[in-house]
GROMACS .gro file of C-alpha atoms in nm:
model
  470
    1MET     CA    1  -3.050  -0.314   3.399
    2LEU     CA    2  -3.404  -0.403   3.293
    3VAL     CA    3  -3.286  -0.654   3.030
    4ARG     CA    4  -3.039  -0.801   3.278
    5SER     CA    5  -3.306  -0.836   3.545
    6LEU     CA    6  -3.550  -0.998   3.305
    7TRP     CA    7  -3.285  -1.246   3.192
    8LEU     CA    8  -3.190  -1.344   3.545
    9THR     CA    9  -3.554  -1.386   3.635
   10ARG     CA   10  -3.608  -1.611   3.336
   11TYR     CA   11  -3.307  -1.830   3.403
   12GLU     CA   12  -3.295  -1.863   3.779
   13ASN     CA   13  -3.608  -1.735   3.948
   14TYR     CA   14  -3.926  -1.785   3.758
   15VAL     CA   15  -3.977  -2.146   3.656
   16LEU     CA   16  -4.202  -2.272   3.933
   17LYS     CA   17  -4.385  -1.941   3.979
   18GLU     CA   18  -4.445  -1.918   3.605
   19ARG     CA   19  -4.577  -2.271   3.591
   20TYR     CA   20  -4.821  -2.202   3.872
   21ILE     CA   21  -4.941  -1.880   3.710
   22VAL     CA   22  -5.000  -2.034   3.368
   23GLY     CA   23  -5.156  -2.340   3.530
   24ALA     CA   24  -5.410  -2.114   3.696
   25ALA     CA   25  -5.466  -1.933   3.366
   26ILE     CA   26  -5.537  -2.266   3.192
   27GLU     CA   27  -5.789  -2.358   3.460
   28LEU     CA   28  -5.970  -2.031   3.397
   29ASP     CA   29  -5.948  -2.063   3.019
   30PRO     CA   30  -5.862  -2.410   2.880
   31LYS     CA   31  -5.826  -2.258   2.532
   32TYR     CA   32  -5.562  -2.001   2.630
   33ALA     CA   33  -5.293  -2.108   2.381
   34LYS     CA   34  -5.014  -1.884   2.507
   35ALA     CA   35  -5.039  -2.036   2.855
   36TYR     CA   36  -4.972  -2.387   2.719
   37TYR     CA   37  -4.664  -2.258   2.537
   38ARG     CA   38  -4.528  -2.086   2.848
   39ARG     CA   39  -4.586  -2.391   3.063
   40ALA     CA   40  -4.417  -2.616   2.807
   41THR     CA   41  -4.104  -2.399   2.816
   42CYS     CA   42  -4.108  -2.419   3.197
   43TYR     CA   43  -4.116  -2.797   3.174
   44LEU     CA   44  -3.824  -2.789   2.930
   45GLN     CA   45  -3.620  -2.583   3.175
   46THR     CA   46  -3.634  -2.875   3.420
   47LEU     CA   47  -3.606  -3.145   3.149
   48ARG     CA   48  -3.964  -3.270   3.194
   49TYR     CA   49  -3.999  -3.367   2.832
   50LYS     CA   50  -4.322  -3.569   2.854
   51GLN     CA   51  -4.512  -3.285   3.019
   52ALA     CA   52  -4.372  -3.037   2.766
   53ILE     CA   53  -4.480  -3.263   2.479
   54ALA     CA   54  -4.832  -3.283   2.619
   55ASP     CA   55  -4.859  -2.903   2.632
   56PHE     CA   56  -4.714  -2.858   2.282
   57LYS     CA   57  -4.969  -3.108   2.149
   58LYS     CA   58  -5.254  -2.926   2.320
   59LEU     CA   59  -5.130  -2.599   2.174
   60LEU     CA   60  -5.122  -2.751   1.825
   61SER     CA   61  -5.479  -2.870   1.867
   62LEU     CA   62  -5.570  -2.505   1.927
   63GLU     CA   63  -5.336  -2.364   1.660
   64PRO     CA   64  -5.279  -2.635   1.394
   65GLN     CA   65  -5.090  -2.396   1.163
   66ASN     CA   66  -4.829  -2.292   1.421
   67GLN     CA   67  -4.511  -2.425   1.258
   68LEU     CA   68  -4.278  -2.298   1.530
   69VAL     CA   69  -4.457  -2.503   1.795
   70ARG     CA   70  -4.463  -2.804   1.560
   71MET     CA   71  -4.086  -2.776   1.523
   72GLN     CA   72  -4.039  -2.749   1.900
   73LEU     CA   73  -4.264  -3.048   1.956
   74ASP     CA   74  -4.063  -3.250   1.706
   75SER     CA   75  -3.732  -3.151   1.869
   76THR     CA   76  -3.857  -3.239   2.216
   77GLN     CA   77  -3.989  -3.577   2.100
   78LYS     CA   78  -3.653  -3.658   1.940
   79ILE     CA   79  -3.466  -3.574   2.259
   80LEU     CA   80  -3.705  -3.786   2.465
   81ARG     CA   81  -3.667  -4.084   2.229
   82LYS     CA   82  -3.290  -4.047   2.237
   83ALA     CA   83  -3.284  -4.031   2.616
   84GLU     CA   84  -3.503  -4.340   2.650
   85PHE     CA   85  -3.295  -4.530   2.394
   86GLU     CA   86  -2.969  -4.445   2.570
   87LYS     CA   87  -3.111  -4.552   2.906
   88ALA     CA   88  -3.204  -4.887   2.752
   89ILE     CA   89  -2.857  -4.929   2.604
   90GLU     CA   90  -2.693  -4.842   2.935
   91MET     CA   91  -2.887  -5.118   3.107
   92GLU     CA   92  -2.729  -5.366   2.865
   93GLU     CA   93  -2.370  -5.244   2.901
   94GLU     CA   94  -2.156  -5.448   3.139
   95LYS     CA   95  -1.839  -5.235   3.144
   96ASN     CA   96  -1.830  -4.874   3.250
   97ALA     CA   97  -1.676  -4.624   3.009
   98ALA     CA   98  -1.351  -4.595   3.203
   99GLU     CA   99  -1.289  -4.970   3.177
  100ARG     CA  100  -1.377  -4.966   2.809
  101CYS     CA  101  -1.136  -4.681   2.737
  102VAL     CA  102  -0.855  -4.869   2.912
  103GLU     CA  103  -0.933  -5.169   2.690
  104ILE     CA  104  -0.929  -4.960   2.373
  105ILE     CA  105  -0.593  -4.810   2.473
  106ALA     CA  106  -0.450  -5.158   2.538
  107GLU     CA  107  -0.577  -5.271   2.196
  108GLY     CA  108  -0.394  -4.983   2.027
  109GLY     CA  109  -0.716  -4.809   1.931
  110CYS     CA  110  -0.634  -4.466   2.071
  111ASP     CA  111  -0.276  -4.378   1.982
  112VAL     CA  112  -0.146  -4.024   1.943
  113ASP     CA  113  -0.147  -3.894   1.586
  114ARG     CA  114   0.211  -3.874   1.458
  115GLY     CA  115   0.139  -3.534   1.308
  116TYR     CA  116   0.050  -3.376   1.642
  117ALA     CA  117   0.283  -3.084   1.723
  118GLY     CA  118   0.143  -2.950   2.052
  119PRO     CA  119   0.232  -2.994   2.420
  120VAL     CA  120   0.366  -3.342   2.491
  121LEU     CA  121   0.232  -3.546   2.778
  122PRO     CA  122   0.538  -3.699   2.950
  123LYS     CA  123   0.594  -4.067   3.012
  124THR     CA  124   0.744  -4.266   3.297
  125GLU     CA  125   1.045  -4.494   3.253
  126ASP     CA  126   0.814  -4.790   3.188
  127GLY     CA  127   0.637  -4.603   2.908
  128LYS     CA  128   0.317  -4.502   3.086
  129PHE     CA  129   0.179  -4.151   3.051
  130THR     CA  130   0.210  -3.919   3.349
  131ILE     CA  131   0.163  -3.544   3.394
  132ASP     CA  132   0.378  -3.251   3.501
  133LEU     CA  133   0.336  -2.878   3.557
  134GLU     CA  134   0.503  -2.786   3.228
  135PHE     CA  135   0.248  -2.986   3.031
  136VAL     CA  136  -0.048  -2.833   3.215
  137ARG     CA  137   0.075  -2.479   3.157
  138ASN     CA  138   0.150  -2.544   2.790
  139MET     CA  139  -0.186  -2.715   2.741
  140ILE     CA  140  -0.369  -2.416   2.889
  141GLN     CA  141  -0.196  -2.182   2.645
  142TRP     CA  142  -0.262  -2.429   2.359
  143PHE     CA  143  -0.632  -2.424   2.441
  144LYS     CA  144  -0.630  -2.047   2.475
  145ASP     CA  145  -0.491  -2.027   2.121
  146GLY     CA  146  -0.791  -2.227   1.998
  147LYS     CA  147  -0.606  -2.556   1.946
  148THR     CA  148  -0.680  -2.906   2.065
  149ILE     CA  149  -0.490  -3.200   2.210
  150PRO     CA  150  -0.507  -3.567   2.099
  151ARG     CA  151  -0.797  -3.780   2.216
  152ARG     CA  152  -0.547  -4.013   2.385
  153TYR     CA  153  -0.425  -3.726   2.604
  154VAL     CA  154  -0.783  -3.642   2.698
  155TRP     CA  155  -0.847  -4.001   2.802
  156GLU     CA  156  -0.526  -4.016   3.005
  157ILE     CA  157  -0.613  -3.692   3.188
  158VAL     CA  158  -0.970  -3.800   3.262
  159LEU     CA  159  -0.861  -4.148   3.374
  160GLY     CA  160  -0.588  -3.994   3.589
  161ALA     CA  161  -0.840  -3.778   3.775
  162HIS     CA  162  -1.085  -4.070   3.789
  163SER     CA  163  -0.831  -4.279   3.980
  164TYR     CA  164  -0.853  -4.030   4.268
  165PHE     CA  165  -1.226  -3.955   4.257
  166ALA     CA  166  -1.311  -4.325   4.271
  167LYS     CA  167  -1.128  -4.362   4.604
  168ASP     CA  168  -1.309  -4.073   4.772
  169ASP     CA  169  -1.618  -4.086   4.992
  170SER     CA  170  -1.915  -3.881   4.879
  171LEU     CA  171  -1.811  -3.624   5.142
  172VAL     CA  172  -1.443  -3.529   5.113
  173GLU     CA  173  -1.268  -3.372   5.413
  174VAL     CA  174  -0.999  -3.106   5.366
  175ASN     CA  175  -0.796  -2.957   5.652
  176ILE     CA  176  -0.636  -2.617   5.596
  177GLU     CA  177  -0.291  -2.635   5.752
  178ASP     CA  178  -0.108  -2.340   5.905
  179GLY     CA  179   0.005  -2.101   5.631
  180ALA     CA  180  -0.219  -2.259   5.367
  181THR     CA  181  -0.537  -2.136   5.196
  182ILE     CA  182  -0.814  -2.281   4.983
  183ASP     CA  183  -1.023  -2.096   4.723
  184VAL     CA  184  -1.385  -2.202   4.673
  185ILE     CA  185  -1.495  -2.148   4.312
  186GLY     CA  186  -1.859  -2.150   4.202
  187ASP     CA  187  -2.020  -2.232   3.867
  188VAL     CA  188  -1.791  -2.178   3.566
  189HIS     CA  189  -2.023  -2.322   3.297
  190GLY     CA  190  -1.778  -2.364   3.011
  191GLN     CA  191  -1.661  -2.000   3.009
  192TYR     CA  192  -1.297  -2.090   2.951
  193TYR     CA  193  -1.152  -1.745   2.905
  194ASP     CA  194  -1.316  -1.626   3.225
  195TYR     CA  195  -1.187  -1.942   3.396
  196LEU     CA  196  -0.831  -1.859   3.290
  197HIS     CA  197  -0.870  -1.509   3.429
  198LEU     CA  198  -1.005  -1.660   3.751
  199LEU     CA  199  -0.699  -1.888   3.778
  200SER     CA  200  -0.473  -1.586   3.732
  201LEU     CA  201  -0.639  -1.436   4.041
  202THR     CA  202  -0.646  -1.748   4.257
  203GLY     CA  203  -0.304  -1.866   4.150
  204GLU     CA  204  -0.220  -2.223   4.057
  205PRO     CA  205  -0.276  -2.496   4.315
  206ASN     CA  206   0.044  -2.568   4.504
  207GLU     CA  207   0.176  -2.701   4.835
  208LYS     CA  208   0.027  -2.409   5.031
  209HIS     CA  209  -0.278  -2.332   4.820
  210ALA     CA  210  -0.570  -2.550   4.714
  211LEU     CA  211  -0.865  -2.496   4.481
  212LEU     CA  212  -1.215  -2.634   4.529
  213MET     CA  213  -1.448  -2.614   4.229
  214ASN     CA  214  -1.806  -2.642   4.348
  215GLY     CA  215  -1.972  -2.803   4.046
  216ASP     CA  216  -2.123  -2.693   3.714
  217LEU     CA  217  -1.795  -2.673   3.527
  218VAL     CA  218  -1.973  -2.760   3.201
  219ASP     CA  219  -2.279  -2.675   2.988
  220ARG     CA  220  -2.409  -2.347   2.844
  221GLY     CA  221  -2.065  -2.201   2.774
  222SER     CA  222  -1.911  -2.332   2.451
  223TRP     CA  223  -1.565  -2.416   2.588
  224SER     CA  224  -1.681  -2.671   2.844
  225ILE     CA  225  -1.433  -2.929   2.715
  226GLU     CA  226  -1.141  -2.696   2.773
  227VAL     CA  227  -1.266  -2.608   3.123
  228ILE     CA  228  -1.318  -2.967   3.237
  229ILE     CA  229  -0.993  -3.098   3.085
  230THR     CA  230  -0.796  -2.819   3.254
  231ALA     CA  231  -0.961  -2.885   3.590
  232LEU     CA  232  -0.907  -3.260   3.565
  233ALA     CA  233  -0.544  -3.208   3.463
  234TRP     CA  234  -0.487  -3.011   3.784
  235LYS     CA  235  -0.662  -3.290   3.976
  236TRP     CA  236  -0.434  -3.554   3.825
  237LEU     CA  237  -0.125  -3.342   3.891
  238TYR     CA  238  -0.216  -3.226   4.244
  239PRO     CA  239  -0.479  -3.464   4.383
  240THR     CA  240  -0.463  -3.316   4.735
  241ARG     CA  241  -0.460  -2.955   4.614
  242MET     CA  242  -0.736  -2.964   4.351
  243TYR     CA  243  -1.085  -3.065   4.460
  244ILE     CA  244  -1.400  -3.081   4.248
  245ASN     CA  245  -1.756  -3.128   4.372
  246ARG     CA  246  -2.026  -3.252   4.139
  247GLY     CA  247  -2.293  -3.004   4.028
  248ASN     CA  248  -2.637  -3.061   3.880
  249HIS     CA  249  -2.487  -3.007   3.533
  250GLU     CA  250  -2.243  -3.294   3.571
  251ALA     CA  251  -2.526  -3.521   3.461
  252LYS     CA  252  -2.634  -3.680   3.134
  253GLU     CA  253  -2.977  -3.522   3.102
  254MET     CA  254  -2.841  -3.172   3.157
  255ASN     CA  255  -2.545  -3.234   2.923
  256ARG     CA  256  -2.779  -3.359   2.653
  257THR     CA  257  -2.983  -3.039   2.658
  258TYR     CA  258  -2.736  -2.766   2.751
  259GLY     CA  259  -2.446  -2.845   2.523
  260PHE     CA  260  -2.172  -3.053   2.682
  261GLU     CA  261  -2.273  -3.381   2.518
  262GLY     CA  262  -2.275  -3.221   2.174
  263GLU     CA  263  -1.946  -3.043   2.238
  264ALA     CA  264  -1.766  -3.353   2.369
  265LYS     CA  265  -1.883  -3.567   2.077
  266HIS     CA  266  -1.797  -3.296   1.825
  267LYS     CA  267  -1.444  -3.245   1.956
  268PHE     CA  268  -1.343  -3.596   2.067
  269GLY     CA  269  -1.611  -3.850   1.976
  270GLU     CA  270  -1.883  -4.049   2.149
  271GLN     CA  271  -1.660  -4.274   2.360
  272THR     CA  272  -1.495  -3.965   2.508
  273TYR     CA  273  -1.834  -3.827   2.607
  274LYS     CA  274  -1.921  -4.160   2.770
  275LEU     CA  275  -1.595  -4.143   2.965
  276PHE     CA  276  -1.675  -3.794   3.093
  277ALA     CA  277  -2.031  -3.900   3.183
  278HIS     CA  278  -1.900  -4.188   3.393
  279VAL     CA  279  -1.629  -3.983   3.562
  280PHE     CA  280  -1.887  -3.721   3.658
  281THR     CA  281  -2.060  -3.989   3.866
  282THR     CA  282  -1.739  -4.046   4.063
  283MET     CA  283  -1.703  -3.682   4.168
  284PRO     CA  284  -1.773  -3.623   4.538
  285LEU     CA  285  -2.103  -3.460   4.630
  286ALA     CA  286  -1.968  -3.226   4.898
  287THR     CA  287  -1.649  -3.118   5.074
  288LEU     CA  288  -1.601  -3.036   5.443
  289VAL     CA  289  -1.335  -2.764   5.469
  290SER     CA  290  -1.191  -2.743   5.820
  291ALA     CA  291  -0.962  -2.487   5.982
  292THR     CA  292  -0.675  -2.618   6.194
  293LYS     CA  293  -0.609  -2.298   6.392
  294PRO     CA  294  -0.840  -2.130   6.645
  295PRO     CA  295  -1.074  -1.868   6.497
  296VAL     CA  296  -0.975  -1.502   6.500
  297GLY     CA  297  -1.194  -1.256   6.691
  298PRO     CA  298  -1.515  -1.307   6.890
  299THR     CA  299  -1.685  -1.646   6.853
  300ASN     CA  300  -1.981  -1.618   7.091
  301LYS     CA  301  -2.230  -1.651   6.802
  302THR     CA  302  -2.014  -1.868   6.578
  303ILE     CA  303  -2.096  -2.236   6.536
  304LEU     CA  304  -1.776  -2.433   6.575
  305SER     CA  305  -1.671  -2.793   6.528
  306PRO     CA  306  -1.643  -3.022   6.833
  307ASP     CA  307  -1.273  -2.927   6.861
  308GLY     CA  308  -1.349  -2.554   6.855
  309ARG     CA  309  -1.253  -2.479   6.496
  310LYS     CA  310  -1.442  -2.325   6.206
  311ARG     CA  311  -1.548  -2.558   5.928
  312TYR     CA  312  -1.759  -2.515   5.616
  313PHE     CA  313  -1.987  -2.752   5.429
  314VAL     CA  314  -1.929  -2.686   5.058
  315VAL     CA  315  -2.197  -2.830   4.828
  316HIS     CA  316  -2.332  -2.729   4.489
  317GLY     CA  317  -2.702  -2.698   4.576
  318GLY     CA  318  -2.787  -2.703   4.944
  319LEU     CA  319  -2.962  -2.874   5.232
  320PHE     CA  320  -3.232  -3.134   5.275
  321SER     CA  321  -3.610  -3.151   5.300
  322LYS     CA  322  -3.594  -3.301   5.648
  323ASP     CA  323  -3.388  -3.240   5.959
  324GLY     CA  324  -3.157  -3.503   6.101
  325VAL     CA  325  -2.928  -3.566   5.801
  326THR     CA  326  -2.571  -3.596   5.930
  327LEU     CA  327  -2.230  -3.555   5.773
  328ASP     CA  328  -2.184  -3.928   5.809
  329ASP     CA  329  -2.507  -3.990   5.613
  330ILE     CA  330  -2.370  -3.780   5.327
  331ARG     CA  331  -2.031  -3.950   5.344
  332LYS     CA  332  -2.191  -4.291   5.288
  333ILE     CA  333  -2.411  -4.205   4.987
  334LYS     CA  334  -2.342  -4.442   4.699
  335ARG     CA  335  -2.289  -4.238   4.387
  336ILE     CA  336  -2.046  -4.402   4.142
  337GLY     CA  337  -2.212  -4.508   3.818
  338GLN     CA  338  -2.540  -4.341   3.913
  339GLN     CA  339  -2.713  -4.054   3.741
  340PRO     CA  340  -2.903  -3.807   3.962
  341GLY     CA  341  -3.236  -3.907   3.810
  342GLN     CA  342  -3.206  -4.267   3.920
  343GLU     CA  343  -3.401  -4.386   4.221
  344GLY     CA  344  -3.240  -4.329   4.555
  345ILE     CA  345  -2.924  -4.155   4.443
  346MET     CA  346  -2.809  -3.816   4.570
  347CYS     CA  347  -3.149  -3.759   4.718
  348GLU     CA  348  -3.272  -3.673   5.063
  349LEU     CA  349  -3.217  -4.003   5.230
  350LEU     CA  350  -3.576  -4.132   5.215
  351LYS     CA  351  -3.757  -4.004   4.907
  352TYR     CA  352  -3.657  -3.661   4.774
  353ARG     CA  353  -3.417  -3.658   4.481
  354LEU     CA  354  -3.125  -3.440   4.389
  355GLN     CA  355  -3.121  -3.216   4.692
  356LEU     CA  356  -2.747  -3.192   4.738
  357LEU     CA  357  -2.722  -3.075   4.377
  358TRP     CA  358  -3.046  -2.882   4.327
  359THR     CA  359  -3.181  -2.707   4.639
  360ASP     CA  360  -3.175  -2.329   4.695
  361PRO     CA  361  -3.199  -2.102   5.000
  362GLN     CA  362  -3.509  -1.890   5.059
  363GLU     CA  363  -3.568  -1.585   5.279
  364LEU     CA  364  -3.875  -1.723   5.455
  365PRO     CA  365  -3.836  -1.971   5.742
  366GLY     CA  366  -3.912  -2.338   5.691
  367ARG     CA  367  -3.912  -2.516   5.360
  368GLY     CA  368  -4.100  -2.453   5.038
  369PRO     CA  369  -4.126  -2.568   4.677
  370SER     CA  370  -3.830  -2.485   4.458
  371LYS     CA  371  -3.872  -2.213   4.200
  372ARG     CA  372  -3.696  -2.453   3.960
  373GLY     CA  373  -3.951  -2.729   4.000
  374VAL     CA  374  -3.672  -2.963   4.118
  375GLY     CA  375  -3.567  -3.007   4.481
  376ILE     CA  376  -3.682  -2.773   4.757
  377ALA     CA  377  -3.603  -2.432   4.903
  378PHE     CA  378  -3.477  -2.409   5.262
  379GLY     CA  379  -3.504  -2.119   5.502
  380PRO     CA  380  -3.263  -1.963   5.754
  381ASP     CA  381  -3.401  -2.167   6.043
  382VAL     CA  382  -3.334  -2.490   5.850
  383THR     CA  383  -2.975  -2.383   5.787
  384LYS     CA  384  -2.918  -2.288   6.151
  385ARG     CA  385  -3.055  -2.616   6.286
  386TRP     CA  386  -2.846  -2.822   6.044
  387CYS     CA  387  -2.526  -2.628   6.116
  388GLU     CA  388  -2.578  -2.653   6.493
  389ALA     CA  389  -2.651  -3.026   6.475
  390ASN     CA  390  -2.337  -3.095   6.270
  391GLY     CA  391  -2.095  -2.845   6.418
  392VAL     CA  392  -2.065  -2.656   6.089
  393THR     CA  393  -1.981  -2.285   6.081
  394GLY     CA  394  -2.162  -2.227   5.753
  395VAL     CA  395  -2.282  -2.366   5.421
  396ILE     CA  396  -2.105  -2.251   5.103
  397ARG     CA  397  -2.301  -2.331   4.790
  398SER     CA  398  -2.326  -2.219   4.426
  399HIS     CA  399  -2.597  -2.310   4.171
  400GLU     CA  400  -2.745  -1.959   4.132
  401VAL     CA  401  -2.636  -1.639   3.962
  402ARG     CA  402  -2.555  -1.357   4.201
  403GLN     CA  403  -2.518  -1.008   4.058
  404ASP     CA  404  -2.214  -0.936   4.273
  405GLY     CA  405  -2.069  -1.285   4.227
  406TYR     CA  406  -2.158  -1.386   4.581
  407SER     CA  407  -2.416  -1.320   4.852
  408ILE     CA  408  -2.420  -1.386   5.226
  409GLU     CA  409  -2.758  -1.510   5.343
  410HIS     CA  410  -2.933  -1.678   5.635
  411ASP     CA  411  -2.770  -1.454   5.899
  412GLY     CA  412  -2.427  -1.539   5.765
  413LEU     CA  413  -2.474  -1.917   5.772
  414CYS     CA  414  -2.528  -1.963   5.396
  415THR     CA  415  -2.309  -1.810   5.128
  416THR     CA  416  -2.367  -1.842   4.753
  417VAL     CA  417  -2.066  -1.804   4.523
  418PHE     CA  418  -2.094  -1.791   4.143
  419SER     CA  419  -1.785  -1.773   3.922
  420ALA     CA  420  -1.919  -1.725   3.568
  421PRO     CA  421  -1.918  -1.346   3.508
  422ASN     CA  422  -2.161  -1.207   3.251
  423TYR     CA  423  -2.326  -1.549   3.253
  424VAL     CA  424  -2.385  -1.680   2.898
  425ASP     CA  425  -2.287  -1.336   2.765
  426GLN     CA  426  -2.610  -1.180   2.890
  427ALA     CA  427  -2.643  -1.149   3.268
  428GLY     CA  428  -2.396  -0.869   3.335
  429ASN     CA  429  -2.303  -1.016   3.673
  430LYS     CA  430  -1.962  -1.028   3.833
  431GLY     CA  431  -1.786  -1.353   3.918
  432ALA     CA  432  -1.637  -1.425   4.259
  433PHE     CA  433  -1.443  -1.676   4.466
  434ILE     CA  434  -1.393  -1.723   4.842
  435ARG     CA  435  -1.052  -1.767   5.006
  436ILE     CA  436  -1.043  -1.949   5.341
  437ASP     CA  437  -0.732  -1.959   5.561
  438ALA     CA  438  -0.615  -2.190   5.839
  439ALA     CA  439  -0.819  -2.000   6.100
  440GLY     CA  440  -1.135  -2.028   5.891
  441SER     CA  441  -1.143  -1.659   5.799
  442GLN     CA  442  -1.298  -1.577   5.462
  443GLU     CA  443  -1.199  -1.325   5.196
  444TYR     CA  444  -1.416  -1.251   4.889
  445THR     CA  445  -1.272  -1.154   4.550
  446GLN     CA  446  -1.485  -1.031   4.259
  447PHE     CA  447  -1.387  -1.023   3.893
  448ASP     CA  448  -1.531  -0.921   3.557
  449ALA     CA  449  -1.584  -1.110   3.233
  450GLN     CA  450  -1.304  -1.129   2.978
  451PRO     CA  451  -1.318  -1.111   2.596
  452HIS     CA  452  -1.349  -1.441   2.415
  453PRO     CA  453  -1.354  -1.564   2.053
  454PRO     CA  454  -1.677  -1.506   1.860
  455MET     CA  455  -1.875  -1.816   1.955
  456LYS     CA  456  -2.219  -1.795   2.114
  457PRO     CA  457  -2.312  -1.983   2.431
  458MET     CA  458  -2.478  -2.323   2.386
  459ALA     CA  459  -2.326  -2.357   2.039
  460TYR     CA  460  -2.339  -2.737   2.076
  461ALA     CA  461  -2.678  -2.762   2.250
  462SER     CA  462  -2.953  -2.996   2.130
  463SER     CA  463  -3.087  -2.886   1.793
  464GLY     CA  464  -3.416  -2.700   1.818
  465LEU     CA  465  -3.397  -2.646   2.193
  466ALA     CA  466  -3.098  -2.413   2.224
  467ASN     CA  467  -3.281  -2.104   2.105
  468LEU     CA  468  -3.590  -2.191   2.305
  469LEU     CA  469  -3.395  -2.238   2.630
  470MET     CA  470  -3.183  -1.927   2.580
   0.00000   0.00000   0.00000
């Protein structure tokens, strides 16, 4: 339990606090080398490469013979140069990756290898690829057996899902009809074998049952490609029964550091990674899940919609740094083609960035600095005011490990669900998902981690940083 607690603290709870502590230590003793190292690793956790480089350089001025720090400085500088170069290239590109992939297909540059002997993606009468349930099931088993599908199939699946995402508002609305249910799934983080076990518990999406994945499908786990392709295949097959919100890890800077970029390029090439990166920007930022039947039991303290029904705001991170943000404000956010780090996108509507994807609840009332160093933390009074103002029964979010797979906070108005059990093979936590029925009633299901092939987490992460960030 001690090792588990220390790991969870390192990954989810300590970044801002640690930075403050070591900052104070540096003020007291500007030659305290260890403090510069610890602060640099905190900066790396939130992808603040320039600040990390400055601390590594200061540390080397104090310890010129420290080869480990020199290696980490070199790795961080390389990642920063690569990020700045790619941003410059992106500014020059006229076509998005989806358009370019369609062009390459039309030019005959992405045909299926004749030697491929796996599941076959069906075609329509006019020769275009389509998808059916048999293919999805066979593909899942193919992946489980450690095999891969052709790059052309990957592109078709991603483009198929993209065609639906691109039509959605940034806030998607889902009504749960009588006799139907929807399962809200938290972070999966590339843990494919746990994801398959999860799907065996939720059941496949169908006419009476929908799935909503609440972001962070990729990174850290080393089967992120298999997770995201499977999820997008369900989206293409059942667009009104498979929903996917964007998480903070569906973003280029996170993918570059935590493994998905390296994995996608390794398995299917650079253009495939670019396609994923663009499609991530088309994913909705939140989903409003609404009951269609009256609530069961007493409702005197329950916040209901204007028509007297329960409804839930499902978002990866959380709420905003100011009051007054409405559902309509969220619906109208322009997101397609934008990365979270760009000015004005997915931020609190005036100046704060990333809050839909990055914020966390806190026990104290009011708002405070995030322990991550990105976004803010919001208290129970903030949640209550926002829910009352918008007629929302509760906020369902993910983004943080919970030892039991879920936790109910803020007097029942904020629930965190996390679906990656034994997170990165170290945390020892359970996974969970939430089932909501047509009356808005919730049921929580926990599950344990499953065995997987012998590959460590972050196997494809940026060279030199994987061990440091683990």
